[in-house]
Amino acid sequence: MAFQILLNFFLAFVWMFLKVSYDPVTFLVGYFFGLLIIFAFRRFFDSRFYLLRVVAVINLLLIFMRELILSNIAILKVILKPKLDIRPGIFALETELTEDWEITVLSGLITLTPGTLVIDVSDDNRILYIHAMDIGDVDESVSSIKNSFEKAIMEVSK
Amino acid sequence: MKTNDIILQTVTKVTLFIIILFSIHLFFAGHYYPGGGFVGGLMTSGAIVLLLLAFDMKTVANILPIDYKYMIATGLLFAVGTGAGALLFNAPFLTHAFKDVYLPLLGKTSLHTAVLFDTGVFLVVVGVTMTIIQTIGEDE
């Protein structure tokens, strides 16, 4: 991926030298043509076309913002409720993610999900211990959310 | 005897893109400077020939799954289409028109229908060259 981005920048600079104009617009046009060429030769590289990964990162960012807003609304509801009928609990979640940053991002996202909080990660980085605010009904729905998170993160690192 | 082509292949990986970028430059320079669809197309097919020299035909077919015969047909359609388009506006066949347009990034650009005709030339040249070379190369 890094090679593709470097190559694209390099091509943009080559385009500037070919055009003998050194303004940002020429750079952008060259970058666009480089992107087209790299797209045409995408099967040439070992990793996939890097723009797909950029799209995956943007997707992850959107999920992050949505969950941030949803979790705050959910907490607001609990606080404003006159009766405190939550049932807190801790459960373990096995993760397939291996890279350090992936686990960090996943725990960050889980912490921002409505009603869950990552307490600890096991020593072999395989199990996340999560505190749930309302374990009864959350347990299943949360693991489905986590699957979507995990999938979105895997989409970035694939 | 099979030799290790690693140097050729690695150099190709970068050079190929510069050659194609240069061919795009030639293609768009065509109206005001030396260049145009023909040299641009030849240069692009030159880049693909370099790819063919560095790798084998099967790899290149995997990288660029293009049927070059369809490419020729598309190019001819482009050329005939721009020519016939003039007939719709009550102008003789192959009359070209241009318009100055303000594009968001490029600023003042004159869009000329001759570029579409040139695209046809480009596609036909690439298609014909690659068909010739691949047909000769396939005979073993």
XYZ file of C-alpha atoms in Angstrom:
298
model
C 0.000 0.000 0.000
C 2.757 2.413 0.933
C 4.468 1.637 -2.361
C 1.331 2.528 -4.308
C 0.933 5.878 -2.544
C 4.615 6.693 -3.014
C 4.385 5.749 -6.673
C 1.312 7.935 -7.084
C 3.080 10.940 -5.549
C 6.104 10.264 -7.703
C 3.930 10.151 -10.831
C 2.285 13.430 -9.829
C 5.719 15.055 -9.601
C 6.763 13.568 -12.944
C 3.594 15.107 -14.404
C 4.559 18.501 -12.969
C 7.990 18.250 -14.591
C 6.431 17.211 -17.908
C 4.052 20.180 -17.805
C 6.735 22.607 -16.528
C 4.221 24.166 -14.145
C 4.654 23.727 -10.422
C 1.309 24.743 -8.961
C -0.919 22.520 -6.809
C -3.501 22.155 -9.570
C -0.984 20.460 -11.865
C -0.010 18.212 -8.988
C -3.644 17.216 -8.449
C -4.170 16.544 -12.149
C -1.002 14.428 -12.222
C -2.139 12.634 -9.081
C -5.463 11.891 -10.754
C -3.798 10.463 -13.868
C -1.419 8.447 -11.681
C -4.433 7.113 -9.813
C -6.040 6.059 -13.112
C -2.866 4.288 -14.241
C -2.437 2.521 -10.914
C -6.092 1.504 -11.059
C -5.600 0.070 -14.557
C -2.617 -1.937 -13.304
C -4.108 -2.819 -9.898
C -3.608 -6.550 -10.428
C 0.103 -5.856 -10.888
C 0.617 -5.171 -7.177
C 0.707 -7.642 -4.330
C -1.639 -5.596 -2.159
C -5.029 -4.409 -3.361
C -5.766 -1.008 -4.901
C -5.016 1.458 -2.123
C -8.052 3.679 -2.629
C -10.246 0.808 -1.386
C -8.371 0.946 1.890
C -8.847 4.701 2.095
C -12.578 4.123 1.602
C -12.500 1.513 4.397
C -10.811 4.002 6.742
C -13.462 6.630 5.968
C -16.140 4.003 6.593
C -14.577 3.237 9.983
C -14.529 6.936 10.836
C -18.238 7.251 9.999
C -19.042 4.238 12.188
C -17.002 5.827 14.983
C -18.961 9.084 14.827
C -22.325 7.354 14.625
C -21.553 5.199 17.673
C -20.295 8.206 19.610
C -23.619 9.989 19.139
C -25.731 6.871 19.776
C -23.891 5.981 22.994
C -24.349 9.446 24.412
C -28.084 9.346 23.682
C -28.346 5.897 25.307
C -26.550 7.087 28.442
C -28.767 10.161 28.558
C -31.840 7.923 28.556
C -30.510 5.834 31.449
C -29.650 8.900 33.502
C -33.016 10.557 32.986
C -34.946 7.382 33.844
C -36.411 7.711 37.363
C -36.017 3.982 38.121
C -32.501 2.472 38.048
C -33.178 -0.974 36.580
C -29.806 -1.739 34.946
C -27.998 -5.022 35.529
C -24.230 -4.511 35.169
C -21.908 -7.390 34.310
C -18.581 -8.350 32.785
C -18.153 -10.675 29.830
C -15.260 -11.887 27.678
C -15.056 -11.417 23.923
C -12.693 -13.421 21.789
C -11.248 -11.402 18.961
C -9.683 -12.545 15.716
C -7.662 -9.374 15.327
C -3.906 -9.745 15.764
C -2.215 -6.403 15.177
C -1.724 -4.076 18.118
C -3.408 -1.103 16.488
C -6.381 -3.217 15.414
C -7.045 -4.319 19.003
C -6.622 -0.749 20.220
C -9.093 0.591 17.660
C -11.566 -2.201 18.396
C -11.452 -1.536 22.159
C -11.819 2.176 21.519
C -14.900 1.540 19.408
C -16.379 -0.877 21.952
C -15.862 1.671 24.705
C -17.821 4.182 22.645
C -20.680 1.753 21.983
C -23.791 2.344 24.067
C -23.424 0.620 27.397
C -20.108 -1.183 27.061
C -16.587 -0.485 28.299
C -13.347 -2.408 27.760
C -11.729 -3.145 31.118
C -8.803 -5.341 30.227
C -7.129 -7.243 27.408
C -5.726 -10.702 28.101
C -1.950 -11.185 27.919
C -2.051 -13.071 24.611
C -4.173 -10.296 23.030
C -6.948 -12.723 22.204
C -9.683 -11.918 24.712
C -11.185 -8.555 25.584
C -12.915 -8.206 28.973
C -15.873 -5.909 28.635
C -18.067 -4.341 31.250
C -21.661 -4.064 30.098
C -24.069 -1.623 31.687
C -27.077 -3.845 31.051
C -25.909 -7.371 30.418
C -29.309 -9.045 29.995
C -30.462 -7.708 26.660
C -27.184 -6.205 25.515
C -25.164 -9.433 25.378
C -26.365 -10.610 21.987
C -26.921 -7.314 20.249
C -23.511 -6.095 21.372
C -21.708 -9.105 19.976
C -23.400 -8.463 16.636
C -22.226 -4.829 16.733
C -18.769 -6.076 17.554
C -18.842 -8.339 14.525
C -19.553 -5.334 12.351
C -16.738 -3.386 14.027
C -14.343 -6.271 13.683
C -15.305 -6.657 10.050
C -14.821 -2.948 9.352
C -11.369 -3.033 10.968
C -10.425 -6.169 9.041
C -11.523 -4.413 5.858
C -8.931 -1.745 6.568
C -6.060 -4.104 7.324
C -6.806 -6.725 4.660
C 18.194 -21.897 -19.321
C 16.022 -19.673 -17.162
C 17.725 -16.591 -15.793
C 16.592 -14.500 -12.883
C 14.906 -11.353 -14.214
C 14.535 -9.619 -10.880
C 16.369 -6.427 -11.892
C 14.404 -6.088 -15.131
C 11.127 -6.770 -13.337
C 11.776 -4.313 -10.523
C 12.832 -1.543 -12.889
C 9.772 -2.284 -15.042
C 7.481 -1.848 -12.033
C 8.373 1.844 -11.799
C 9.378 2.694 -15.372
C 6.125 1.341 -16.790
C 4.076 3.975 -14.978
C 6.335 6.831 -16.061
C 6.073 5.710 -19.687
C 2.289 5.565 -19.519
C 2.137 8.965 -17.820
C 4.331 10.359 -20.586
C 2.016 8.829 -23.174
C -0.953 10.561 -21.520
C 1.022 13.802 -21.639
C 1.718 13.259 -25.340
C -1.929 12.449 -25.962
C -3.207 15.671 -24.404
C -0.389 17.805 -25.809
C -1.510 16.871 -29.310
C -3.497 19.997 -30.068
C -0.851 22.637 -29.395
C 2.439 20.716 -29.334
C 3.883 17.653 -31.074
C 1.996 14.583 -29.950
C -1.498 13.213 -30.275
C -3.380 9.948 -30.347
C -0.967 8.070 -32.564
C 2.295 8.578 -30.624
C 0.404 8.388 -27.351
C -1.093 5.046 -28.318
C 2.243 3.728 -29.566
C 3.927 4.807 -26.334
C 1.258 3.087 -24.235
C 1.592 -0.118 -26.203
C 5.371 0.277 -25.829
C 4.869 0.239 -22.058
C 2.762 -2.912 -22.315
C 5.433 -4.483 -24.532
C 7.971 -3.700 -21.814
C 5.681 -5.515 -19.405
C 5.537 -8.432 -21.834
C 9.336 -8.504 -22.028
C 9.783 -8.497 -18.263
C 7.034 -11.003 -17.478
C 5.432 -13.755 -19.518
C 2.248 -13.459 -21.558
C 0.072 -15.243 -19.024
C 1.006 -12.811 -16.250
C 0.320 -9.825 -18.460
C -3.041 -11.300 -19.464
C -3.826 -11.589 -15.745
C -2.755 -8.017 -15.049
C -4.611 -6.524 -18.024
C -7.552 -8.754 -18.903
C -8.339 -6.832 -22.085
C -9.382 -8.241 -25.438
C -7.510 -5.871 -27.745
C -9.779 -6.675 -30.670
C -12.697 -5.120 -28.770
C -10.410 -2.173 -28.088
C -9.978 -1.619 -31.839
C -13.752 -1.807 -32.314
C -14.339 0.710 -29.505
C -11.773 3.071 -30.998
C -13.384 2.897 -34.431
C -16.792 3.518 -32.861
C -15.381 6.604 -31.129
C -14.009 7.950 -34.404
C -17.142 7.246 -36.432
C -19.348 8.462 -33.595
C -17.684 11.868 -33.369
C -17.869 12.152 -37.139
C -21.534 11.164 -37.259
C -22.341 13.406 -34.290
C -21.787 16.411 -36.549
C -24.649 15.220 -38.765
C -27.074 15.672 -35.847
C -26.336 19.420 -35.854
C -26.859 19.797 -39.620
C -23.110 20.066 -40.224
C -21.104 18.009 -42.724
C -19.578 14.710 -41.610
C -16.484 15.104 -39.358
C -17.156 18.777 -38.578
C -15.646 19.446 -35.164
C -16.742 21.924 -32.550
C -15.188 23.299 -29.397
C -16.291 25.255 -26.386
C -14.458 27.067 -23.609
C -15.598 25.633 -20.317
C -14.637 26.627 -16.788
C -13.917 23.381 -14.988
C -13.595 23.369 -11.191
C -9.955 22.273 -11.061
C -8.489 22.952 -14.461
C -9.738 26.509 -14.922
C -10.488 27.659 -18.448
C -10.356 24.633 -20.702
C -11.427 24.375 -24.283
C -13.201 21.081 -24.790
C -12.792 20.020 -28.404
C -14.552 17.087 -30.041
C -11.279 16.356 -31.845
C -10.066 14.910 -28.527
C -12.762 12.256 -28.752
C -11.638 11.462 -32.288
C -8.076 11.270 -30.980
C -9.223 8.889 -28.243
C -10.490 6.648 -31.017
C -7.106 6.827 -32.749
C -5.396 6.077 -29.417
C -7.511 2.982 -28.752
C -7.125 1.657 -32.305
C -3.333 2.129 -32.238
C -2.970 0.371 -28.876
C -5.341 -2.383 -29.970
C -3.678 -3.003 -33.326
C -0.128 -2.954 -31.938
C -0.953 -5.276 -29.081
C -2.924 -7.650 -31.331
C 0.014 -7.889 -33.756
C 2.577 -8.460 -31.021
C 0.487 -10.926 -29.046
C -0.485 -12.903 -32.144
C 3.151 -13.246 -33.176
C 4.190 -14.029 -29.605
C 1.600 -16.762 -29.162
C 2.993 -18.915 -32.010
C 5.355 -21.458 -30.546
